[in-house]
Amino acid sequence: MTENDAIPSMPRYINKDAIDAAQPLVRSDDQRKIETICQPLHISNNAAHVVEKRILACVEQGLSQEHHEKSSIRCFPTYVQSLPTGKESGAYLAVDLGGTNLRVMLVTLFGSRFEAPEISLQHFQVPENVKKSAGNAVFQYIVNCIAEFLGKEGITKSNLPLGFTFSFPCEQRGLTSAILTRWTKGFDCPDVVGQDVCVMFNKALSERQDISVELKVLINDTAACVVSSVWRRKSCRIGLIVGTGCNACYLEQIENIELWDEAERQRHPFSVINTEWGAFGEYGELDFILTEWDRAVDKASSNPGEHIFEKMTSGLYLGEVVRTILLTLVDKRLAFRSTKVDNLRKNGAFSTTHVCQIEQDPIGEFRRCKLALAEALGHKDQIEEEDCYTVRYVCEEVTRRACMLLGAGIAALARKMDFGELVIGVDGALFRNHPLFYSIMKKKITQLMGADFEFELVQSREGSGFGAALMAAVLANQ
Ligand code: GLC
């Protein structure tokens, strides 16, 4: 073989027309520099596999008597041990406190899963001062929202059964007893930690003579997601929330739940376990892939050092991670060289909603991207398309990493359950509003579990509230 055969010869004819049709906007040496800087965000197959194994190990520890307290994945039993059959009927109230919004919902069920339930719903935006107040103020706020809803709907029925979705880590002692272990997602009302949330809620209820509801169950949003998904699809066994926060629950066989004593274990074949996997990484399990940007976002959060996995995968944080990376690129003069970026230096200036918007544009078009950037930068000055490409690239890297990590988490739970075929109910605004989350996660789970593994990711809408109302129905009918 001569040297000329090995190296493809240069084309004799240069297709100028085709080349003129499009020119790269990001100079390739800048692009390379940006890629090198962002390289730490890339999760290799090997890293994803390591994360999967470590999550599985922490789940095992969380379930065990000996290691439960020290596991970053606590695996709290939820006491949800009966699931809906589809035959539930009647009217039930749900109140759902999870993050950005509080929702109150009245659900009327008609005794068949083929008959659509009637749902009326009201959203309330939880004021920032309530998120960081005394516990009494939080529960009074919730009860006031319930009263407003009942008044608006003209509901006067007494002892209306209520399901309360409370999406924060709780050590449950029963269906209506839950000790808050910590706040997450920007809430910080220190006097509630270590207290029974149900007692505080009931106290606030008893102070209002004008409403008559009966708390039937306190439930985490992941468990509510499973309950609502099972109502539609019997084979659902995992509930995943990818919203303001991130967490998963799954059905565990009772003999594997060491936390419960023998007597408790005899009663039911399974319990839904709230993994609280958002806390994974607190004991260094994710240090090998944490970046300087993750550390900065964690440090500036309301709960530094806690819920590390959540900060790499959920809506409250992904925008912040992107913003922090963009600032690095700005400081290295690789982005926004001719645009004012002072506003971008403010915490929270770039949100995960912006990330979702930006990734919705077709490649090469930046209509949504420019709108999002005008908001984030706080001005409508012309934005170079070169910068739009860069911003989109960073958004994609951050969401891809989140999907990889979530895929690893789901793979770990799937192995724990050893199921041949699995339905996973998923809820949360990030999963719903991001155009690619579903497909990237699906692909990653397939890669990690192998092509023979059969599973479905099924979106559950308003599952948090609906699941709580359904659970109240299951209990009321028992
Ligand atoms: C946070 C909470 C958890 C909840 C999740 C999703 O991680 O600690 O309880 O399920 O957010 O809302």
CSV table of C-alpha atoms and ligand atoms in Angstrom, one decimal:
chain,number,residue,atom,x,y,z
A,1,MET,CA,0.0,0.0,0.0
A,2,THR,CA,1.4,3.4,-0.9
A,3,GLU,CA,1.1,6.4,1.3
A,4,ASN,CA,-1.3,7.9,-1.2
A,5,ASP,CA,-3.7,5.0,-0.8
A,6,ALA,CA,-3.9,5.2,3.0
A,7,ILE,CA,-4.7,8.9,3.1
A,8,PRO,CA,-7.9,9.9,1.2
A,9,SER,CA,-6.8,12.3,-1.6
A,10,MET,CA,-8.1,15.8,-1.4
A,11,PRO,CA,-11.2,16.6,-3.5
A,12,ARG,CA,-10.2,18.2,-6.7
A,13,TYR,CA,-13.5,20.1,-6.9
A,14,ILE,CA,-14.6,22.4,-4.1
A,15,ASN,CA,-18.4,22.6,-3.8
A,16,LYS,CA,-18.6,26.3,-3.1
A,17,ASP,CA,-22.4,26.4,-3.4
A,18,ALA,CA,-22.9,23.9,-0.7
A,19,ILE,CA,-20.3,25.4,1.5
A,20,ASP,CA,-21.8,28.8,1.1
A,21,ALA,CA,-25.2,27.4,2.2
A,22,ALA,CA,-24.1,27.4,5.8
A,23,GLN,CA,-21.1,28.4,7.8
A,24,PRO,CA,-20.4,27.4,11.4
A,25,LEU,CA,-21.2,30.2,13.7
A,26,VAL,CA,-19.2,29.1,16.7
A,27,ARG,CA,-15.6,29.2,15.7
A,28,SER,CA,-14.3,25.7,15.9
A,29,ASP,CA,-11.4,26.5,18.3
A,30,ASP,CA,-13.9,28.2,20.7
A,31,GLN,CA,-16.3,25.3,20.4
A,32,ARG,CA,-13.5,22.9,21.3
A,33,LYS,CA,-12.5,25.0,24.3
A,34,ILE,CA,-16.2,25.1,25.4
A,35,GLU,CA,-16.4,21.3,25.0
A,36,THR,CA,-13.2,20.8,27.0
A,37,ILE,CA,-14.5,23.0,29.8
A,38,CYS,CA,-17.8,21.2,29.9
A,39,GLN,CA,-16.2,17.7,29.7
A,40,PRO,CA,-16.7,17.1,33.5
A,41,LEU,CA,-20.4,17.0,32.9
A,42,HIS,CA,-20.1,14.0,30.7
A,43,ILE,CA,-21.1,10.7,32.4
A,44,SER,CA,-19.4,7.8,30.8
A,45,ASN,CA,-21.1,4.4,30.7
A,46,ASN,CA,-18.7,3.3,33.3
A,47,ALA,CA,-19.6,6.2,35.6
A,48,ALA,CA,-23.3,5.5,35.1
A,49,HIS,CA,-22.8,1.9,36.0
A,50,VAL,CA,-20.9,3.0,39.2
A,51,VAL,CA,-23.7,5.3,40.1
A,52,GLU,CA,-26.3,2.5,39.6
A,53,LYS,CA,-24.3,0.1,41.8
A,54,ARG,CA,-23.8,2.7,44.5
A,55,ILE,CA,-27.5,3.6,44.5
A,56,LEU,CA,-28.4,0.0,44.9
A,57,ALA,CA,-26.0,-0.4,47.8
A,58,CYS,CA,-27.4,2.6,49.5
A,59,VAL,CA,-31.0,1.3,49.0
A,60,GLU,CA,-30.0,-2.0,50.6
A,61,GLN,CA,-28.4,0.0,53.5
A,62,GLY,CA,-31.5,2.2,53.9
A,63,LEU,CA,-33.7,-0.9,54.3
A,64,SER,CA,-31.5,-2.5,56.9
A,65,GLN,CA,-31.9,-2.0,60.6
A,66,GLU,CA,-28.2,-1.5,61.1
A,67,HIS,CA,-27.4,1.0,58.4
A,68,HIS,CA,-30.7,2.9,57.9
A,69,GLU,CA,-29.7,6.0,59.9
A,70,LYS,CA,-26.4,6.3,58.0
A,71,SER,CA,-27.5,5.6,54.5
A,72,SER,CA,-27.8,8.5,52.2
A,73,ILE,CA,-30.9,6.8,50.7
A,74,ARG,CA,-33.1,6.3,53.8
A,75,CYS,CA,-35.8,4.2,52.2
A,76,PHE,CA,-38.7,5.2,54.5
A,77,PRO,CA,-41.7,2.7,54.6
A,78,THR,CA,-44.8,4.7,53.7
A,79,TYR,CA,-47.4,2.3,55.1
A,80,VAL,CA,-49.0,2.4,51.7
A,81,GLN,CA,-49.8,-1.3,51.5
A,82,SER,CA,-53.1,-1.4,49.7
A,83,LEU,CA,-53.5,-0.1,46.2
A,84,PRO,CA,-56.6,1.0,44.4
A,85,THR,CA,-58.6,-1.6,42.5
A,86,GLY,CA,-60.4,0.9,40.2
A,87,LYS,CA,-63.7,0.3,42.0
A,88,GLU,CA,-63.3,3.2,44.4
A,89,SER,CA,-66.2,5.7,44.4
A,90,GLY,CA,-67.2,8.9,46.1
A,91,ALA,CA,-65.8,12.4,46.7
A,92,TYR,CA,-62.4,13.0,48.2
A,93,LEU,CA,-60.3,16.0,48.9
A,94,ALA,CA,-56.5,16.2,48.3
A,95,VAL,CA,-54.1,18.9,49.3
A,96,ASP,CA,-50.6,18.7,47.8
A,97,LEU,CA,-47.7,20.6,49.2
A,98,GLY,CA,-44.6,19.8,47.2
A,99,GLY,CA,-42.5,22.8,46.1
A,100,THR,CA,-43.5,25.7,44.0
A,101,ASN,CA,-47.2,25.3,44.2
A,102,LEU,CA,-49.8,24.1,46.7
A,103,ARG,CA,-52.8,22.4,45.0
A,104,VAL,CA,-56.2,21.6,46.5
A,105,MET,CA,-58.3,19.2,44.6
A,106,LEU,CA,-61.7,17.6,44.8
A,107,VAL,CA,-61.9,14.2,43.1
A,108,THR,CA,-65.1,12.3,42.5
A,109,LEU,CA,-64.7,8.7,41.5
A,110,PHE,CA,-67.4,6.6,39.9
A,111,GLY,CA,-66.4,3.0,40.8
A,112,SER,CA,-64.6,2.1,37.5
A,113,ARG,CA,-61.3,3.0,36.0
A,114,PHE,CA,-63.0,3.3,32.7
A,115,GLU,CA,-65.1,6.2,33.9
A,116,ALA,CA,-63.1,9.4,34.0
A,117,PRO,CA,-63.0,11.0,37.5
A,118,GLU,CA,-64.3,14.5,38.0
A,119,ILE,CA,-61.6,16.8,39.2
A,120,SER,CA,-61.8,20.4,40.3
A,121,LEU,CA,-58.5,21.9,41.2
A,122,GLN,CA,-57.0,25.2,42.5
A,123,HIS,CA,-53.3,26.2,42.4
A,124,PHE,CA,-51.8,28.5,45.0
A,125,GLN,CA,-48.3,29.8,44.7
A,126,VAL,CA,-46.6,29.3,48.0
A,127,PRO,CA,-45.2,32.7,49.1
A,128,GLU,CA,-41.4,32.7,49.8
A,129,ASN,CA,-42.0,34.1,53.3
A,130,VAL,CA,-44.2,31.1,54.1
A,131,LYS,CA,-41.5,28.7,52.9
A,132,LYS,CA,-39.2,30.1,55.5
A,133,SER,CA,-41.5,30.8,58.4
A,134,ALA,CA,-42.5,29.1,61.6
A,135,GLY,CA,-44.3,25.8,61.3
A,136,ASN,CA,-47.6,27.2,62.5
A,137,ALA,CA,-47.6,29.7,59.6
A,138,VAL,CA,-47.1,26.9,57.0
A,139,PHE,CA,-50.0,24.8,58.3
A,140,GLN,CA,-52.3,27.7,58.7
A,141,TYR,CA,-51.5,28.7,55.2
A,142,ILE,CA,-52.4,25.2,53.9
A,143,VAL,CA,-55.6,25.2,55.9
A,144,ASN,CA,-56.5,28.7,54.6
A,145,CYS,CA,-56.1,27.5,51.0
A,146,ILE,CA,-58.3,24.5,51.7
A,147,ALA,CA,-61.0,26.8,53.2
A,148,GLU,CA,-60.7,29.1,50.2
A,149,PHE,CA,-61.2,26.2,47.8
A,150,LEU,CA,-64.1,24.7,49.7
A,151,GLY,CA,-65.8,28.1,49.8
A,152,LYS,CA,-65.3,28.7,46.1
A,153,GLU,CA,-66.6,25.2,45.3
A,154,GLY,CA,-69.5,25.6,47.7
A,155,ILE,CA,-68.7,22.4,49.5
A,156,THR,CA,-70.3,22.1,52.9
A,157,LYS,CA,-70.1,18.3,53.4
A,158,SER,CA,-68.8,17.4,56.8
A,159,ASN,CA,-65.9,15.0,57.5
A,160,LEU,CA,-64.8,15.1,53.9
A,161,PRO,CA,-62.0,12.4,53.7
A,162,LEU,CA,-58.7,14.1,52.8
A,163,GLY,CA,-55.4,12.8,51.4
A,164,PHE,CA,-52.4,15.1,52.2
A,165,THR,CA,-49.5,14.9,49.8
A,166,PHE,CA,-46.5,16.2,51.8
A,167,SER,CA,-43.4,15.9,49.7
A,168,PHE,CA,-40.6,16.1,52.1
A,169,PRO,CA,-38.6,13.4,53.9
A,170,CYS,CA,-40.5,11.9,56.7
A,171,GLU,CA,-40.0,9.0,59.0
A,172,GLN,CA,-43.6,7.6,58.9
A,173,ARG,CA,-45.0,5.8,61.9
A,174,GLY,CA,-48.3,5.1,60.2
A,175,LEU,CA,-50.6,6.5,57.5
A,176,THR,CA,-51.3,9.6,59.6
A,177,SER,CA,-48.1,10.0,61.6
A,178,ALA,CA,-45.0,11.4,59.9
A,179,ILE,CA,-42.0,12.9,61.6
A,180,LEU,CA,-40.2,15.4,59.3
A,181,THR,CA,-36.5,14.6,59.1
A,182,ARG,CA,-35.5,17.7,57.2
A,183,TRP,CA,-36.8,20.3,54.7
A,184,THR,CA,-35.8,20.3,51.1
A,185,LYS,CA,-36.5,22.4,47.9
A,186,GLY,CA,-36.0,25.8,49.5
A,187,PHE,CA,-38.4,25.3,52.5
A,188,ASP,CA,-36.9,26.1,55.8
A,189,CYS,CA,-39.1,26.2,58.9
A,190,PRO,CA,-36.8,24.7,61.5
A,191,ASP,CA,-39.4,24.2,64.3
A,192,VAL,CA,-41.2,21.5,62.2
A,193,VAL,CA,-38.1,19.2,61.9
A,194,GLY,CA,-38.5,16.3,64.3
A,195,GLN,CA,-42.2,17.0,64.7
A,196,ASP,CA,-45.2,15.0,63.6
A,197,VAL,CA,-46.5,16.9,60.5
A,198,CYS,CA,-50.0,15.3,60.9
A,199,VAL,CA,-50.3,16.6,64.4
A,200,MET,CA,-49.4,20.1,63.3
A,201,PHE,CA,-51.8,19.9,60.3
A,202,ASN,CA,-54.7,18.6,62.5
A,203,LYS,CA,-54.1,21.4,65.0
A,204,ALA,CA,-54.3,24.0,62.3
A,205,LEU,CA,-57.5,22.3,61.0
A,206,SER,CA,-59.1,22.3,64.4
A,207,GLU,CA,-58.6,26.1,64.7
A,208,ARG,CA,-60.9,26.6,61.8
A,209,GLN,CA,-64.5,25.9,62.7
A,210,ASP,CA,-65.8,26.6,59.2
A,211,ILE,CA,-64.2,23.5,57.6
A,212,SER,CA,-64.8,19.9,58.3
A,213,VAL,CA,-62.4,17.5,56.7
A,214,GLU,CA,-60.8,14.3,58.0
A,215,LEU,CA,-57.1,13.5,57.4
A,216,LYS,CA,-57.0,9.9,56.1
A,217,VAL,CA,-53.5,9.7,54.9
A,218,LEU,CA,-50.3,11.6,54.6
A,219,ILE,CA,-48.4,10.5,51.5
A,220,ASN,CA,-45.2,11.5,49.7
A,221,ASP,CA,-45.7,12.6,46.1
A,222,THR,CA,-43.8,9.6,44.8
A,223,ALA,CA,-46.1,7.2,46.6
A,224,ALA,CA,-49.1,9.2,45.4
A,225,CYS,CA,-47.7,8.9,41.9
A,226,VAL,CA,-47.6,5.1,42.2
A,227,VAL,CA,-51.1,5.0,43.6
A,228,SER,CA,-52.5,7.1,40.8
A,229,SER,CA,-50.6,5.2,38.1
A,230,VAL,CA,-51.7,1.8,39.5
A,231,TRP,CA,-55.3,3.0,39.2
A,232,ARG,CA,-54.7,3.3,35.5
A,233,ARG,CA,-52.1,0.6,35.0
A,234,LYS,CA,-52.0,-2.3,37.4
A,235,SER,CA,-48.4,-3.2,36.7
A,236,CYS,CA,-46.9,0.1,37.9
A,237,ARG,CA,-44.3,-0.6,40.6
A,238,ILE,CA,-42.1,2.5,40.6
A,239,GLY,CA,-43.1,6.2,41.1
A,240,LEU,CA,-40.7,8.8,40.0
A,241,ILE,CA,-40.9,12.6,40.5
A,242,VAL,CA,-38.8,14.9,38.4
A,243,GLY,CA,-40.1,18.3,39.3
A,244,THR,CA,-38.9,21.0,41.7
A,245,GLY,CA,-37.3,18.1,43.5
A,246,CYS,CA,-36.4,14.6,42.5
A,247,ASN,CA,-37.3,11.3,44.3
A,248,ALA,CA,-38.5,7.8,43.6
A,249,CYS,CA,-40.5,5.1,45.5
A,250,TYR,CA,-41.0,1.5,44.7
A,251,LEU,CA,-42.9,-1.6,45.9
A,252,GLU,CA,-40.7,-3.7,48.2
A,253,GLN,CA,-41.5,-7.1,49.6
A,254,ILE,CA,-42.1,-7.0,53.2
A,255,GLU,CA,-39.5,-9.6,54.2
A,256,ASN,CA,-36.8,-7.2,52.8
A,257,ILE,CA,-37.9,-4.4,55.1
A,258,GLU,CA,-35.7,-5.0,58.1
A,259,LEU,CA,-36.9,-1.7,59.6
A,260,TRP,CA,-40.1,-3.3,60.6
A,261,ASP,CA,-40.4,-5.8,63.3
A,262,GLU,CA,-41.7,-9.3,62.7
A,263,ALA,CA,-45.3,-8.5,63.7
A,264,GLU,CA,-45.5,-5.6,61.3
A,265,ARG,CA,-44.0,-7.7,58.6
A,266,GLN,CA,-46.5,-10.5,58.9
A,267,ARG,CA,-49.5,-8.3,58.0
A,268,HIS,CA,-49.0,-7.4,54.3
A,269,PRO,CA,-47.0,-8.8,51.5
A,270,PHE,CA,-45.4,-5.4,50.4
A,271,SER,CA,-45.0,-1.7,51.3
A,272,VAL,CA,-44.3,1.2,49.1
A,273,ILE,CA,-40.9,2.5,50.1
A,274,ASN,CA,-40.1,6.2,49.7
A,275,THR,CA,-36.4,6.1,48.9
A,276,GLU,CA,-35.7,9.8,49.3
A,277,TRP,CA,-32.9,9.2,46.8
A,278,GLY,CA,-32.5,13.0,46.3
A,279,ALA,CA,-30.1,12.8,49.3
A,280,PHE,CA,-27.8,10.3,47.5
A,281,GLY,CA,-24.3,11.7,47.3
A,282,GLU,CA,-24.3,13.3,50.7
A,283,TYR,CA,-21.6,10.8,51.9
A,284,GLY,CA,-19.3,11.3,49.0
A,285,GLU,CA,-20.9,8.7,46.7
A,286,LEU,CA,-21.1,11.2,43.8
A,287,ASP,CA,-17.8,13.1,44.5
A,288,PHE,CA,-16.2,11.4,41.5
A,289,ILE,CA,-18.5,13.2,39.1
A,290,LEU,CA,-19.3,16.4,41.0
A,291,THR,CA,-18.1,19.5,39.2
A,292,GLU,CA,-17.1,22.9,40.5
A,293,TRP,CA,-20.5,24.2,39.3
A,294,ASP,CA,-22.4,21.6,41.3
A,295,ARG,CA,-20.4,22.5,44.4
A,296,ALA,CA,-21.2,26.2,43.9
A,297,VAL,CA,-24.9,25.6,43.4
A,298,ASP,CA,-24.9,23.4,46.5
A,299,LYS,CA,-23.1,26.0,48.6
A,300,ALA,CA,-25.6,28.7,47.6
A,301,SER,CA,-28.7,26.5,48.3
A,302,SER,CA,-30.8,26.6,51.4
A,303,ASN,CA,-29.5,23.1,52.4
A,304,PRO,CA,-25.8,23.0,51.6
A,305,GLY,CA,-24.2,19.5,51.7
A,306,GLU,CA,-27.6,17.9,51.5
A,307,HIS,CA,-29.7,16.3,48.7
A,308,ILE,CA,-26.8,16.3,46.2
A,309,PHE,CA,-28.4,13.9,43.7
A,310,GLU,CA,-31.5,16.1,43.7
A,311,LYS,CA,-29.3,19.2,42.9
A,312,MET,CA,-28.0,17.4,39.7
A,313,THR,CA,-31.4,16.2,38.5
A,314,SER,CA,-34.3,18.5,39.4
A,315,GLY,CA,-36.1,21.7,38.4
A,316,LEU,CA,-35.1,23.8,41.3
A,317,TYR,CA,-31.4,23.4,40.4
A,318,LEU,CA,-30.7,22.6,36.7
A,319,GLY,CA,-31.2,26.2,35.6
A,320,GLU,CA,-28.7,27.3,38.4
A,321,VAL,CA,-26.2,24.8,37.2
A,322,VAL,CA,-26.5,26.1,33.6
A,323,ARG,CA,-26.2,29.7,34.8
A,324,THR,CA,-23.0,28.9,36.8
A,325,ILE,CA,-21.4,27.2,33.8
A,326,LEU,CA,-22.4,30.1,31.5
A,327,LEU,CA,-20.6,32.5,33.9
A,328,THR,CA,-17.5,30.4,33.7
A,329,LEU,CA,-17.7,30.7,29.9
A,330,VAL,CA,-18.3,34.5,30.1
A,331,ASP,CA,-15.3,34.9,32.4
A,332,LYS,CA,-13.1,33.0,29.9
A,333,ARG,CA,-14.5,35.2,27.1
A,334,LEU,CA,-16.1,32.3,25.4
A,335,ALA,CA,-19.7,33.5,25.6
A,336,PHE,CA,-21.6,36.8,25.4
A,337,ARG,CA,-18.5,38.8,24.4
A,338,SER,CA,-20.7,41.6,23.1
A,339,THR,CA,-23.8,41.3,25.4
A,340,LYS,CA,-24.4,42.7,28.9
A,341,VAL,CA,-24.6,39.9,31.4
A,342,ASP,CA,-24.8,41.6,34.8
A,343,ASN,CA,-28.2,40.1,35.4
A,344,LEU,CA,-26.9,36.6,34.8
A,345,ARG,CA,-24.8,37.0,37.9
A,346,LYS,CA,-27.9,37.0,40.1
A,347,ASN,CA,-28.9,33.7,41.7
A,348,GLY,CA,-31.9,32.3,40.0
A,349,ALA,CA,-31.7,34.5,37.0
A,350,PHE,CA,-31.7,31.5,34.7
A,351,SER,CA,-34.4,28.9,35.5
A,352,THR,CA,-35.0,25.3,34.5
A,353,THR,CA,-38.1,26.6,32.6
A,354,HIS,CA,-35.6,28.5,30.4
A,355,VAL,CA,-33.7,25.2,29.9
A,356,CYS,CA,-36.9,23.5,28.7
A,357,GLN,CA,-37.8,26.4,26.4
A,358,ILE,CA,-34.3,26.5,24.8
A,359,GLU,CA,-34.3,22.8,24.0
A,360,GLN,CA,-37.7,23.0,22.4
A,361,ASP,CA,-36.4,25.1,19.4
A,362,PRO,CA,-35.4,23.2,16.3
A,363,ILE,CA,-31.7,23.2,16.0
A,364,GLY,CA,-30.5,26.3,14.2
A,365,GLU,CA,-33.6,28.3,15.2
A,366,PHE,CA,-33.5,30.3,18.3
A,367,ARG,CA,-36.9,31.9,18.8
A,368,ARG,CA,-37.6,30.5,22.2
A,369,CYS,CA,-33.9,30.7,23.1
A,370,LYS,CA,-33.8,34.4,22.5
A,371,LEU,CA,-37.0,35.0,24.5
A,372,ALA,CA,-35.5,32.9,27.4
A,373,LEU,CA,-32.3,34.8,27.2
A,374,ALA,CA,-34.0,38.2,27.1
A,375,GLU,CA,-35.6,37.2,30.4
A,376,ALA,CA,-32.5,35.8,32.0
A,377,LEU,CA,-30.3,38.7,30.9
A,378,GLY,CA,-32.9,41.2,31.7
A,379,HIS,CA,-32.7,43.1,28.4
A,380,LYS,CA,-33.8,42.7,24.8
A,381,ASP,CA,-30.5,43.7,23.2
A,382,GLN,CA,-29.5,41.7,20.1
A,383,ILE,CA,-28.1,38.3,21.1
A,384,GLU,CA,-25.5,36.6,18.8
A,385,GLU,CA,-26.6,33.3,17.4
A,386,GLU,CA,-23.2,32.0,18.3
A,387,ASP,CA,-24.1,32.5,21.9
A,388,CYS,CA,-27.5,30.8,21.4
A,389,TYR,CA,-25.6,27.7,20.1
A,390,THR,CA,-23.4,27.8,23.2
A,391,VAL,CA,-26.3,28.3,25.7
A,392,ARG,CA,-28.2,25.4,24.1
A,393,TYR,CA,-25.1,23.2,24.2
A,394,VAL,CA,-24.7,23.8,27.9
A,395,CYS,CA,-28.4,23.2,28.6
A,396,GLU,CA,-28.2,19.9,26.7
A,397,GLU,CA,-25.1,18.7,28.6
A,398,VAL,CA,-26.8,19.5,31.9
A,399,THR,CA,-30.1,17.8,31.1
A,400,ARG,CA,-28.3,14.8,29.5
A,401,ARG,CA,-26.4,14.3,32.7
A,402,ALA,CA,-29.6,14.5,34.7
A,403,CYS,CA,-31.2,11.9,32.5
A,404,MET,CA,-28.2,9.6,32.8
A,405,LEU,CA,-28.3,9.8,36.6
A,406,LEU,CA,-32.0,9.2,36.7
A,407,GLY,CA,-31.6,6.3,34.3
A,408,ALA,CA,-29.0,4.8,36.7
A,409,GLY,CA,-31.4,5.3,39.6
A,410,ILE,CA,-34.2,3.5,37.9
A,411,ALA,CA,-31.9,0.7,36.8
A,412,ALA,CA,-30.8,0.2,40.4
A,413,LEU,CA,-34.5,0.0,41.6
A,414,ALA,CA,-35.4,-2.4,38.7
A,415,ARG,CA,-32.6,-4.7,39.7
A,416,LYS,CA,-33.6,-4.5,43.3
A,417,MET,CA,-37.1,-5.6,42.4
A,418,ASP,CA,-36.0,-8.1,39.9
A,419,PHE,CA,-39.1,-7.6,37.7
A,420,GLY,CA,-39.4,-9.0,34.2
A,421,GLU,CA,-41.6,-6.3,33.0
A,422,LEU,CA,-42.1,-2.9,34.6
A,423,VAL,CA,-44.2,0.2,34.4
A,424,ILE,CA,-42.8,3.3,35.9
A,425,GLY,CA,-45.2,6.2,36.7
A,426,VAL,CA,-43.5,9.6,36.3
A,427,ASP,CA,-44.7,13.0,37.3
A,428,GLY,CA,-43.2,16.4,37.7
A,429,ALA,CA,-43.0,19.6,35.7
A,430,LEU,CA,-39.4,19.0,34.4
A,431,PHE,CA,-40.3,15.6,33.0
A,432,ARG,CA,-43.5,16.9,31.5
A,433,ASN,CA,-42.1,20.1,30.0
A,434,HIS,CA,-38.7,19.1,28.8
A,435,PRO,CA,-38.9,17.8,25.2
A,436,LEU,CA,-36.2,15.2,25.5
A,437,PHE,CA,-36.2,14.0,29.1
A,438,TYR,CA,-38.4,11.0,28.3
A,439,SER,CA,-36.4,9.7,25.4
A,440,ILE,CA,-33.0,10.2,26.8
A,441,MET,CA,-34.0,8.5,30.1
A,442,LYS,CA,-35.6,5.7,28.2
A,443,LYS,CA,-32.4,5.2,26.2
A,444,LYS,CA,-30.2,5.2,29.2
A,445,ILE,CA,-32.3,2.7,31.1
A,446,THR,CA,-32.2,0.4,28.1
A,447,GLN,CA,-28.5,0.7,27.9
A,448,LEU,CA,-28.0,0.0,31.6
A,449,MET,CA,-30.5,-2.8,31.8
A,450,GLY,CA,-29.9,-4.3,28.3
A,451,ALA,CA,-32.3,-4.7,25.4
A,452,ASP,CA,-34.2,-7.6,26.9
A,453,PHE,CA,-35.5,-5.6,29.8
A,454,GLU,CA,-39.1,-4.6,29.1
A,455,PHE,CA,-40.4,-1.4,30.7
A,456,GLU,CA,-42.5,1.6,30.1
A,457,LEU,CA,-42.3,5.1,31.4
A,458,VAL,CA,-45.8,6.4,31.8
A,459,GLN,CA,-46.6,10.0,32.5
A,460,SER,CA,-48.9,10.6,35.4
A,461,ARG,CA,-50.7,13.9,35.3
A,462,GLU,CA,-51.6,15.6,38.6
A,463,GLY,CA,-50.7,12.3,40.1
A,464,SER,CA,-49.6,13.8,43.4
A,465,GLY,CA,-53.0,15.1,44.2
A,466,PHE,CA,-55.0,12.5,42.5
A,467,GLY,CA,-53.0,9.7,44.2
A,468,ALA,CA,-53.6,11.2,47.6
A,469,ALA,CA,-57.4,11.4,47.0
A,470,LEU,CA,-57.4,7.9,45.7
A,471,MET,CA,-55.5,6.7,48.7
A,472,ALA,CA,-58.1,8.4,50.9
A,473,ALA,CA,-60.7,6.5,48.9
A,474,VAL,CA,-59.0,3.2,49.4
A,475,LEU,CA,-58.8,3.7,53.1
A,476,ALA,CA,-62.3,5.1,53.4
A,477,ASN,CA,-63.7,2.0,51.7
A,478,GLN,CA,-61.7,-0.5,53.8
B,1,GLC,C1,-37.6,16.2,47.6
B,1,GLC,C2,-38.4,15.7,48.8
B,1,GLC,C3,-39.1,14.4,48.5
B,1,GLC,C4,-40.0,14.6,47.3
B,1,GLC,C5,-39.2,15.1,46.1
B,1,GLC,C6,-40.0,15.4,44.9
B,1,GLC,O1,-36.6,15.4,47.2
B,1,GLC,O2,-37.4,15.4,49.8
B,1,GLC,O3,-39.9,14.0,49.6
B,1,GLC,O4,-40.6,13.4,46.9
B,1,GLC,O5,-38.5,16.3,46.5
B,1,GLC,O6,-41.0,16.3,45.1
